[in-house]
mmCIF file of C-alpha atoms in Angstrom:
data_model
loop_
_atom_site.group_PDB
_atom_site.id
_atom_site.type_symbol
_atom_site.label_atom_id
_atom_site.label_comp_id
_atom_site.label_asym_id
_atom_site.label_seq_id
_atom_site.Cartn_x
_atom_site.Cartn_y
_atom_site.Cartn_z
ATOM 1 C CA MET A 818 -0.124 0.410 -0.296
ATOM 2 C CA THR A 819 2.681 2.697 0.950
ATOM 3 C CA ARG A 820 4.715 1.849 -2.702
ATOM 4 C CA ARG A 821 1.838 2.484 -4.434
ATOM 5 C CA LEU A 822 1.139 5.795 -2.742
ATOM 6 C CA ALA A 823 4.608 6.856 -2.915
ATOM 7 C CA GLN A 824 4.373 5.851 -6.374
ATOM 8 C CA VAL A 825 0.943 7.357 -7.620
ATOM 9 C CA ALA A 826 1.967 10.640 -5.992
ATOM 10 C CA LYS A 827 5.007 11.009 -7.507
ATOM 11 C CA LYS A 828 3.344 10.218 -11.227
ATOM 12 C CA VAL A 829 1.049 13.138 -9.990
ATOM 13 C CA GLY A 830 2.847 15.614 -8.392
ATOM 14 C CA VAL A 831 0.739 15.276 -4.973
ATOM 15 C CA SER A 832 2.033 14.026 -1.406
ATOM 16 C CA GLU A 833 0.626 10.757 -0.218
ATOM 17 C CA ALA A 834 -1.758 12.135 1.901
ATOM 18 C CA THR A 835 -3.670 13.813 -0.770
ATOM 19 C CA VAL A 836 -3.720 10.527 -2.616
ATOM 20 C CA SER A 837 -4.563 9.050 0.545
ATOM 21 C CA ARG A 838 -7.455 11.412 0.918
ATOM 22 C CA VAL A 839 -8.738 10.508 -2.776
ATOM 23 C CA LEU A 840 -7.668 6.298 -2.399
ATOM 24 C CA ASN A 841 -10.600 6.999 0.708
ATOM 25 C CA ASP A 842 -12.467 9.089 -0.517
ATOM 26 C CA LYS A 843 -11.995 12.126 1.223
ATOM 27 C CA PRO A 844 -12.889 16.382 0.942
ATOM 28 C CA GLY A 845 -10.317 18.288 0.447
ATOM 29 C CA VAL A 846 -9.646 17.520 -2.094
ATOM 30 C CA SER A 847 -10.171 19.583 -6.245
ATOM 31 C CA GLU A 848 -11.585 17.799 -9.364
ATOM 32 C CA ALA A 849 -8.684 18.235 -10.549
ATOM 33 C CA THR A 850 -6.297 16.606 -8.479
ATOM 34 C CA ARG A 851 -8.759 13.881 -7.638
ATOM 35 C CA GLN A 852 -8.886 13.018 -11.635
ATOM 36 C CA SER A 853 -5.298 12.898 -11.688
ATOM 37 C CA VAL A 854 -5.145 10.389 -8.767
ATOM 38 C CA LEU A 855 -7.260 8.453 -9.815
ATOM 39 C CA SER A 856 -5.438 8.404 -13.623
ATOM 40 C CA ALA A 857 -2.146 7.654 -12.864
ATOM 41 C CA LEU A 858 -3.745 4.196 -10.610
ATOM 42 C CA ASP A 859 -4.819 3.227 -14.279
ATOM 43 C CA VAL A 860 -1.671 3.843 -16.092
ATOM 44 C CA LEU A 861 0.336 2.881 -13.403
ATOM 45 C CA GLY A 862 -2.260 -0.759 -12.620
ATOM 46 C CA TYR A 863 -3.509 -0.723 -9.992
ATOM 47 C CA GLU A 864 -7.030 -1.212 -9.766
ATOM 48 C CA ARG A 865 -9.946 1.420 -8.284
ATOM 49 C CA PRO A 866 -10.770 1.485 -4.768
ATOM 50 C CA THR A 867 -13.826 -0.666 -4.498
ATOM 51 C CA GLN A 868 -16.054 2.361 -3.619
ATOM 52 C CA LEU A 869 -14.540 4.332 -6.906
ATOM 53 C CA ARG A 870 -15.016 1.337 -8.855
ATOM 54 C CA GLY A 871 -18.251 2.827 -10.969
ATOM 55 C CA GLU A 872 -16.909 5.771 -12.689
ATOM 56 C CA ARG A 873 -14.888 5.700 -16.158
ATOM 57 C CA ALA A 874 -11.603 6.408 -15.909
ATOM 58 C CA ARG A 875 -9.857 9.587 -17.689
ATOM 59 C CA LEU A 876 -8.309 7.531 -20.478
ATOM 60 C CA VAL A 877 -9.096 6.968 -23.934
ATOM 61 C CA GLY A 878 -7.719 3.820 -25.828
ATOM 62 C CA LEU A 879 -6.224 4.255 -29.074
ATOM 63 C CA VAL A 880 -5.818 1.311 -31.210
ATOM 64 C CA LEU A 881 -4.301 1.610 -34.657
ATOM 65 C CA PRO A 882 -3.567 -1.225 -37.149
ATOM 66 C CA GLU A 883 0.799 -0.758 -37.146
ATOM 67 C CA LEU A 884 3.569 2.099 -36.700
ATOM 68 C CA GLN A 885 5.475 1.163 -40.227
ATOM 69 C CA ASN A 886 3.073 2.926 -42.315
ATOM 70 C CA PRO A 887 3.908 7.192 -40.633
ATOM 71 C CA ILE A 888 0.321 8.055 -40.969
ATOM 72 C CA PHE A 889 -0.449 6.473 -38.018
ATOM 73 C CA PRO A 890 2.514 7.846 -35.784
ATOM 74 C CA ALA A 891 0.900 11.204 -37.559
ATOM 75 C CA PHE A 892 -2.039 10.291 -36.757
ATOM 76 C CA ALA A 893 -1.970 9.239 -33.385
ATOM 77 C CA GLU A 894 0.612 12.034 -32.059
ATOM 78 C CA VAL A 895 -2.465 14.616 -33.062
ATOM 79 C CA ILE A 896 -5.085 12.770 -30.865
ATOM 80 C CA GLY A 897 -2.599 12.453 -28.188
ATOM 81 C CA GLY A 898 -2.340 15.789 -27.473
ATOM 82 C CA ALA A 899 -6.159 16.610 -27.574
ATOM 83 C CA LEU A 900 -6.769 14.427 -26.206
ATOM 84 C CA ALA A 901 -4.185 15.357 -23.177
ATOM 85 C CA GLN A 902 -5.884 19.288 -23.856
ATOM 86 C CA GLN A 903 -9.608 17.829 -22.222
ATOM 87 C CA GLY A 904 -7.227 15.893 -20.095
ATOM 88 C CA LEU A 905 -7.553 12.426 -20.986
ATOM 89 C CA THR A 906 -4.314 10.326 -21.270
ATOM 90 C CA PRO A 907 -4.527 7.875 -24.230
ATOM 91 C CA VAL A 908 -3.514 4.289 -23.991
ATOM 92 C CA LEU A 909 -1.922 2.981 -27.392
ATOM 93 C CA CYS A 910 -3.155 -0.249 -28.046
ATOM 94 C CA THR A 911 -1.318 -1.179 -31.830
ATOM 95 C CA GLN A 912 -1.301 -4.955 -33.394
ATOM 96 C CA THR A 913 0.841 -6.751 -34.058
ATOM 97 C CA LYS A 914 1.807 -10.621 -36.157
ATOM 98 C CA GLY A 915 1.331 -12.997 -34.203
ATOM 99 C CA GLY A 916 0.262 -9.993 -31.088
ATOM 100 C CA VAL A 917 -2.699 -9.234 -29.533
ATOM 101 C CA SER A 918 -5.646 -9.161 -30.876
ATOM 102 C CA GLU A 919 -7.752 -6.159 -31.793
ATOM 103 C CA ALA A 920 -10.019 -8.113 -29.533
ATOM 104 C CA ASP A 921 -8.022 -8.460 -26.665
ATOM 105 C CA TYR A 922 -7.614 -4.708 -26.388
ATOM 106 C CA VAL A 923 -10.969 -3.648 -26.458
ATOM 107 C CA GLU A 924 -11.264 -6.180 -23.465
ATOM 108 C CA LEU A 925 -8.506 -4.356 -21.197
ATOM 109 C CA LEU A 926 -9.526 -1.315 -22.168
ATOM 110 C CA LEU A 927 -12.852 -2.172 -21.221
ATOM 111 C CA GLN A 928 -11.089 -3.523 -17.849
ATOM 112 C CA GLN A 929 -9.864 -0.877 -17.398
ATOM 113 C CA GLN A 930 -12.818 1.389 -17.928
ATOM 114 C CA VAL A 931 -12.099 3.389 -20.031
ATOM 115 C CA SER A 932 -14.167 6.652 -20.836
ATOM 116 C CA GLY A 933 -13.965 6.129 -25.010
ATOM 117 C CA VAL A 934 -12.229 4.085 -27.223
ATOM 118 C CA VAL A 935 -10.893 6.060 -31.050
ATOM 119 C CA PHE A 936 -10.063 3.744 -33.665
ATOM 120 C CA ALA A 937 -8.039 5.162 -35.979
ATOM 121 C CA GLY A 938 -8.600 1.841 -38.906
ATOM 122 C CA GLY A 939 -8.254 -1.021 -37.790
ATOM 123 C CA LEU A 940 -10.902 -4.647 -38.871
ATOM 124 C CA PHE A 941 -13.755 -2.114 -39.309
ATOM 125 C CA ALA A 942 -12.182 -0.154 -41.967
ATOM 126 C CA GLN A 943 -12.392 -5.021 -43.188
ATOM 127 C CA ALA A 944 -15.962 -5.592 -44.833
ATOM 128 C CA ASP A 945 -15.767 -9.644 -44.103
ATOM 129 C CA ALA A 946 -13.738 -9.473 -40.910
ATOM 130 C CA PRO A 947 -15.100 -9.977 -36.640
ATOM 131 C CA HIS A 948 -16.463 -7.029 -36.188
ATOM 132 C CA ASP A 949 -18.352 -8.232 -32.058
ATOM 133 C CA HIS A 950 -15.543 -6.267 -29.721
ATOM 134 C CA TYR A 951 -17.190 -3.527 -31.728
ATOM 135 C CA ARG A 952 -20.885 -4.484 -30.814
ATOM 136 C CA LEU A 953 -19.183 -5.287 -27.492
ATOM 137 C CA LEU A 954 -18.235 -1.487 -26.833
ATOM 138 C CA ALA A 955 -21.983 -0.553 -28.227
ATOM 139 C CA GLU A 956 -23.460 -2.753 -25.697
ATOM 140 C CA ARG A 957 -22.270 -1.198 -22.776
ATOM 141 C CA ASN A 958 -22.433 2.611 -24.049
ATOM 142 C CA ILE A 959 -18.985 3.513 -24.312
ATOM 143 C CA PRO A 960 -17.775 6.155 -26.700
ATOM 144 C CA VAL A 961 -16.225 5.373 -29.901
ATOM 145 C CA VAL A 962 -14.754 7.156 -33.265
ATOM 146 C CA LEU A 963 -14.113 5.993 -36.347
ATOM 147 C CA ILE A 964 -11.156 6.712 -38.634
ATOM 148 C CA ASN A 965 -11.668 6.513 -42.388
ATOM 149 C CA ALA A 966 -14.319 4.081 -42.803
ATOM 150 C CA ALA A 967 -17.499 3.193 -40.917
ATOM 151 C CA ILE A 968 -19.140 0.678 -39.571
ATOM 152 C CA ALA A 969 -22.839 -0.884 -41.873
ATOM 153 C CA ASP A 970 -24.908 -1.313 -38.847
ATOM 154 C CA LEU A 971 -23.241 0.158 -35.906
ATOM 155 C CA ASP A 972 -23.788 3.591 -35.501
ATOM 156 C CA PHE A 973 -20.713 4.806 -34.463
ATOM 157 C CA PRO A 974 -19.639 8.636 -35.556
ATOM 158 C CA CYS A 975 -16.909 7.989 -37.907
ATOM 159 C CA ILE A 976 -14.413 10.820 -39.758
ATOM 160 C CA ALA A 977 -12.943 10.338 -43.105
ATOM 161 C CA CYS A 978 -11.578 11.446 -46.665
ATOM 162 C CA ASP A 979 -14.015 11.464 -48.639
ATOM 163 C CA ASP A 980 -12.050 8.681 -51.073
ATOM 164 C CA ALA A 981 -13.923 9.568 -54.032
ATOM 165 C CA VAL A 982 -12.205 12.575 -54.025
ATOM 166 C CA ALA A 983 -9.126 11.615 -53.519
ATOM 167 C CA VAL A 984 -8.825 8.748 -56.522
ATOM 168 C CA GLU A 985 -10.920 11.019 -58.431
ATOM 169 C CA GLN A 986 -7.849 14.135 -59.216
ATOM 170 C CA SER A 987 -5.270 11.149 -59.025
ATOM 171 C CA TRP A 988 -6.768 10.520 -62.298
ATOM 172 C CA ARG A 989 -7.023 13.808 -63.556
ATOM 173 C CA HIS A 990 -3.650 14.366 -62.423
ATOM 174 C CA LEU A 991 -2.805 11.693 -65.077
ATOM 175 C CA THR A 992 -5.205 11.815 -68.113
ATOM 176 C CA SER A 993 -3.941 15.185 -67.875
ATOM 177 C CA LEU A 994 0.189 14.348 -68.435
ATOM 178 C CA GLY A 995 -1.477 12.624 -71.253
ATOM 179 C CA HIS A 996 -1.207 8.734 -69.492
ATOM 180 C CA GLU A 997 -4.416 7.029 -71.200
ATOM 181 C CA ARG A 998 -3.397 3.420 -69.056
ATOM 182 C CA ILE A 999 -3.404 3.738 -65.771
ATOM 183 C CA GLY A 1000 -3.864 1.189 -62.764
ATOM 184 C CA LEU A 1001 -4.819 0.907 -58.690
ATOM 185 C CA VAL A 1002 -3.325 -0.531 -56.178
ATOM 186 C CA LEU A 1003 -5.779 -1.100 -54.059
ATOM 187 C CA GLY A 1004 -5.913 -2.884 -50.484
ATOM 188 C CA PRO A 1005 -7.770 -6.681 -49.972
ATOM 189 C CA GLY A 1006 -11.034 -6.919 -52.016
ATOM 190 C CA ASP A 1007 -12.920 -6.052 -48.316
ATOM 191 C CA HIS A 1008 -11.461 -3.118 -47.701
ATOM 192 C CA LEU A 1009 -14.065 -0.904 -47.561
ATOM 193 C CA PRO A 1010 -11.731 2.868 -48.528
ATOM 194 C CA SER A 1011 -10.348 1.147 -51.216
ATOM 195 C CA ARG A 1012 -13.576 0.152 -52.819
ATOM 196 C CA ARG A 1013 -14.752 3.123 -52.531
ATOM 197 C CA LYS A 1014 -11.715 4.986 -54.542
ATOM 198 C CA LEU A 1015 -12.501 1.835 -57.485
ATOM 199 C CA ALA A 1016 -16.282 2.826 -57.131
ATOM 200 C CA ALA A 1017 -15.711 6.269 -57.426
ATOM 201 C CA VAL A 1018 -13.103 5.959 -60.300
ATOM 202 C CA ARG A 1019 -15.581 3.790 -62.487
ATOM 203 C CA ALA A 1020 -18.398 6.238 -61.701
ATOM 204 C CA ALA A 1021 -16.009 8.853 -63.245
ATOM 205 C CA GLY A 1022 -16.651 6.853 -65.963
ATOM 206 C CA GLY A 1023 -12.666 6.289 -66.045
ATOM 207 C CA SER A 1024 -11.554 3.141 -68.458
ATOM 208 C CA LEU A 1025 -10.233 0.683 -65.373
ATOM 209 C CA GLY A 1026 -10.935 -3.172 -66.578
ATOM 210 C CA ASP A 1027 -10.635 -5.626 -64.438
ATOM 211 C CA ASP A 1028 -6.838 -6.669 -65.810
ATOM 212 C CA LEU A 1029 -5.865 -3.146 -64.022
ATOM 213 C CA VAL A 1030 -6.585 -3.264 -60.442
ATOM 214 C CA GLU A 1031 -4.453 -4.958 -58.479
ATOM 215 C CA ARG A 1032 -5.426 -6.007 -55.062
ATOM 216 C CA SER A 1033 -2.102 -5.754 -52.107
ATOM 217 C CA MET A 1034 -1.941 -5.951 -48.169
ATOM 218 C CA PHE A 1035 -0.813 -2.846 -46.823
ATOM 219 C CA SER A 1036 3.326 -3.043 -47.445
ATOM 220 C CA LEU A 1037 5.946 -2.014 -49.636
ATOM 221 C CA GLU A 1038 6.918 -5.074 -50.788
ATOM 222 C CA GLY A 1039 2.935 -5.211 -51.537
ATOM 223 C CA GLY A 1040 2.906 -2.820 -53.057
ATOM 224 C CA GLN A 1041 5.964 -3.695 -55.418
ATOM 225 C CA ALA A 1042 4.638 -7.164 -56.223
ATOM 226 C CA ALA A 1043 1.016 -5.357 -57.216
ATOM 227 C CA ALA A 1044 2.678 -2.804 -59.253
ATOM 228 C CA SER A 1045 4.899 -5.493 -61.257
ATOM 229 C CA ARG A 1046 2.109 -6.930 -62.530
ATOM 230 C CA LEU A 1047 0.794 -4.095 -63.481
ATOM 231 C CA LEU A 1048 3.754 -2.794 -64.950
ATOM 232 C CA GLU A 1049 3.734 -5.876 -66.877
ATOM 233 C CA ARG A 1050 0.244 -4.916 -68.255
ATOM 234 C CA GLY A 1051 1.953 -1.998 -70.158
ATOM 235 C CA VAL A 1052 0.786 1.076 -67.467
ATOM 236 C CA THR A 1053 2.385 4.096 -67.474
ATOM 237 C CA GLY A 1054 0.296 6.020 -64.807
ATOM 238 C CA ILE A 1055 0.025 4.354 -60.653
ATOM 239 C CA ILE A 1056 -2.702 5.072 -58.505
ATOM 240 C CA CYS A 1057 -1.644 3.471 -54.521
ATOM 241 C CA ALA A 1058 -3.818 3.609 -51.897
ATOM 242 C CA SER A 1059 -1.440 4.215 -49.800
ATOM 243 C CA ASP A 1060 2.425 6.416 -49.648
ATOM 244 C CA PRO A 1061 4.140 3.060 -49.198
ATOM 245 C CA LEU A 1062 2.487 0.921 -51.913
ATOM 246 C CA ALA A 1063 3.615 3.903 -53.717
ATOM 247 C CA LEU A 1064 7.003 3.579 -52.669
ATOM 248 C CA GLY A 1065 6.622 -0.055 -53.534
ATOM 249 C CA ALA A 1066 5.350 0.449 -57.127
ATOM 250 C CA VAL A 1067 9.237 3.158 -57.588
ATOM 251 C CA ARG A 1068 10.473 -0.364 -56.411
ATOM 252 C CA ALA A 1069 8.969 -2.782 -59.029
ATOM 253 C CA ALA A 1070 9.582 -0.619 -62.016
ATOM 254 C CA ARG A 1071 12.810 -0.007 -61.470
ATOM 255 C CA ARG A 1072 13.809 -3.211 -61.379
ATOM 256 C CA ARG A 1073 12.212 -3.639 -64.828
ATOM 257 C CA GLY A 1074 14.560 -0.957 -65.280
ATOM 258 C CA LEU A 1075 12.416 1.896 -65.510
ATOM 259 C CA HIS A 1076 12.762 5.526 -64.535
ATOM 260 C CA VAL A 1077 9.951 7.402 -62.505
ATOM 261 C CA PRO A 1078 8.567 9.620 -63.450
ATOM 262 C CA ARG A 1079 10.113 9.193 -67.349
ATOM 263 C CA ASP A 1080 8.487 5.960 -68.096
ATOM 264 C CA VAL A 1081 6.042 5.238 -65.225
ATOM 265 C CA SER A 1082 4.574 8.272 -62.970
ATOM 266 C CA VAL A 1083 3.393 7.043 -59.614
ATOM 267 C CA VAL A 1084 0.740 8.759 -56.762
ATOM 268 C CA GLY A 1085 0.634 8.320 -53.769
ATOM 269 C CA TYR A 1086 -1.801 8.499 -50.442
ATOM 270 C CA ASP A 1087 -1.823 9.927 -47.107
ATOM 271 C CA ASP A 1088 1.352 12.706 -48.050
ATOM 272 C CA SER A 1089 3.195 10.668 -44.654
ATOM 273 C CA ALA A 1090 6.306 11.781 -42.836
ATOM 274 C CA PHE A 1091 9.246 12.124 -45.304
ATOM 275 C CA MET A 1092 7.809 11.899 -49.096
ATOM 276 C CA THR A 1093 9.345 14.665 -50.480
ATOM 277 C CA CYS A 1094 12.552 13.111 -49.088
ATOM 278 C CA THR A 1095 11.880 10.049 -51.475
ATOM 279 C CA GLU A 1096 14.271 10.026 -54.513
ATOM 280 C CA PRO A 1097 11.838 11.081 -56.674
ATOM 281 C CA PRO A 1098 9.811 13.022 -54.559
ATOM 282 C CA LEU A 1099 6.380 11.072 -54.093
ATOM 283 C CA THR A 1100 3.079 12.927 -55.764
ATOM 284 C CA THR A 1101 0.296 11.997 -53.445
ATOM 285 C CA VAL A 1102 -2.514 12.718 -52.333
ATOM 286 C CA ARG A 1103 -2.606 14.303 -48.405
ATOM 287 C CA GLN A 1104 -4.435 13.275 -45.471
ATOM 288 C CA PRO A 1105 -6.053 16.473 -43.258
ATOM 289 C CA ILE A 1106 -4.526 14.729 -40.178
ATOM 290 C CA GLU A 1107 -4.323 17.947 -38.114
ATOM 291 C CA ALA A 1108 -7.753 18.002 -38.668
ATOM 292 C CA MET A 1109 -9.239 14.541 -38.747
ATOM 293 C CA GLY A 1110 -7.685 13.977 -35.031
ATOM 294 C CA ARG A 1111 -8.831 16.988 -33.589
ATOM 295 C CA ALA A 1112 -12.473 16.302 -35.240
ATOM 296 C CA ALA A 1113 -12.079 13.379 -33.793
ATOM 297 C CA VAL A 1114 -11.161 14.169 -30.301
ATOM 298 C CA ASP A 1115 -14.026 16.576 -30.680
ATOM 299 C CA LEU A 1116 -16.334 14.046 -30.902
ATOM 300 C CA LEU A 1117 -15.169 11.495 -28.690
ATOM 301 C CA CYS A 1118 -15.408 14.593 -25.616
ATOM 302 C CA ALA A 1119 -19.132 15.493 -26.473
ATOM 303 C CA GLN A 1120 -20.352 11.474 -26.188
ATOM 304 C CA ILE A 1121 -17.921 11.219 -22.939
ATOM 305 C CA GLN A 1122 -20.166 14.947 -21.951
ATOM 306 C CA GLY A 1123 -23.418 13.131 -22.742
ATOM 307 C CA THR A 1124 -24.338 15.032 -25.694
ATOM 308 C CA GLU A 1125 -25.797 13.468 -28.894
ATOM 309 C CA VAL A 1126 -23.553 13.569 -31.230
ATOM 310 C CA PRO A 1127 -23.828 13.222 -35.113
ATOM 311 C CA HIS A 1128 -23.867 10.240 -36.725
ATOM 312 C CA GLY A 1129 -22.472 8.572 -40.281
ATOM 313 C CA GLU A 1130 -19.094 9.948 -41.842
ATOM 314 C CA LEU A 1131 -17.923 13.264 -41.855
ATOM 315 C CA LEU A 1132 -15.706 13.477 -45.093
ATOM 316 C CA PHE A 1133 -13.098 16.323 -45.055
ATOM 317 C CA GLU A 1134 -11.599 17.423 -47.836
ATOM 318 C CA PRO A 1135 -8.068 15.723 -50.023
ATOM 319 C CA GLU A 1136 -5.612 18.183 -51.463
ATOM 320 C CA LEU A 1137 -3.382 16.579 -53.752
ATOM 321 C CA VAL A 1138 0.158 17.323 -53.556
ATOM 322 C CA VAL A 1139 2.599 17.476 -57.239
ATOM 323 C CA ARG A 1140 5.963 16.327 -56.768
ATOM 324 C CA GLY A 1141 8.475 14.179 -58.538
ATOM 325 C CA SER A 1142 6.797 11.130 -59.569
ATOM 326 C CA THR A 1143 4.744 11.914 -61.821
ATOM 327 C CA ALA A 1144 5.287 13.757 -65.744
ATOM 328 C CA GLN A 1145 4.021 13.537 -69.435
ATOM 329 C CA ALA A 1146 3.486 10.397 -70.814
ATOM 330 C CA SER A 1147 6.366 10.208 -72.556
ATOM 331 C CA ALA A 1148 4.774 9.938 -76.554
ATOM 332 C CA LYS A 1149 5.581 6.081 -78.081
#
């Protein structure tokens, strides 16, 4: 008990006597200090006293599918900072191969009595993936915000970058440069943002046969393999569903002795960190990470405070950033 008091007091920057008053539900402690002590208990892994367990912790789960793609640390930085400004502590949950599953993370977050959860990518974006752990959150009335895809049968609010506008910007850019044979490298078949990108191109009248669409896992290696197949079919422009996929496409072109952008133009998606430092610098569609992350936190905090929030998707406008990986189609 003494060790616990000392650790919590050090974490919060108050005396052990103050921590003791909070744990024993005694008066004489400000509400801000009280919440800080309870949050410290949660973060340090200590159980709350029985009389205090009915309250949700000032913790918010931030669930990410990975950290290798720079877009996810970027979201984590914005969301974490915005949560801290609201007096909430983010708990980062990142999936790793063979590690803790998303459903297991949800169970752990429920045990910690979190105030809410933000999912920035994950199984909710895959139509055929198991969604039972999301239903569990809904049944427990835990505030949830999804980023970049909604779940059709669950009424969670969603913040998303407009996939249709993003791919239309990329398509128009390449066609304006004279490219006629353009391929797409998308995520798996049940990946909802990828489905929307494909539907948008076809709805806009883009000449896109099945032979010009390749599916891949979201990795540089996956992008390289998918782009290699497109290059065998004679494409001169490639639109990718993420920046790592686009970097894989650049590598695939080089392995075939092709020059980017003289022989092949490549467009990414996200405008994640260091895309100005690649060779060539990557033309990509920028997600407004700062605005999206802050909007997600605003929606979550409104739910935590009991305010009714609009459900469905709140769409943000992407921006095409033209750099050195696209150029005029070469005359054949």
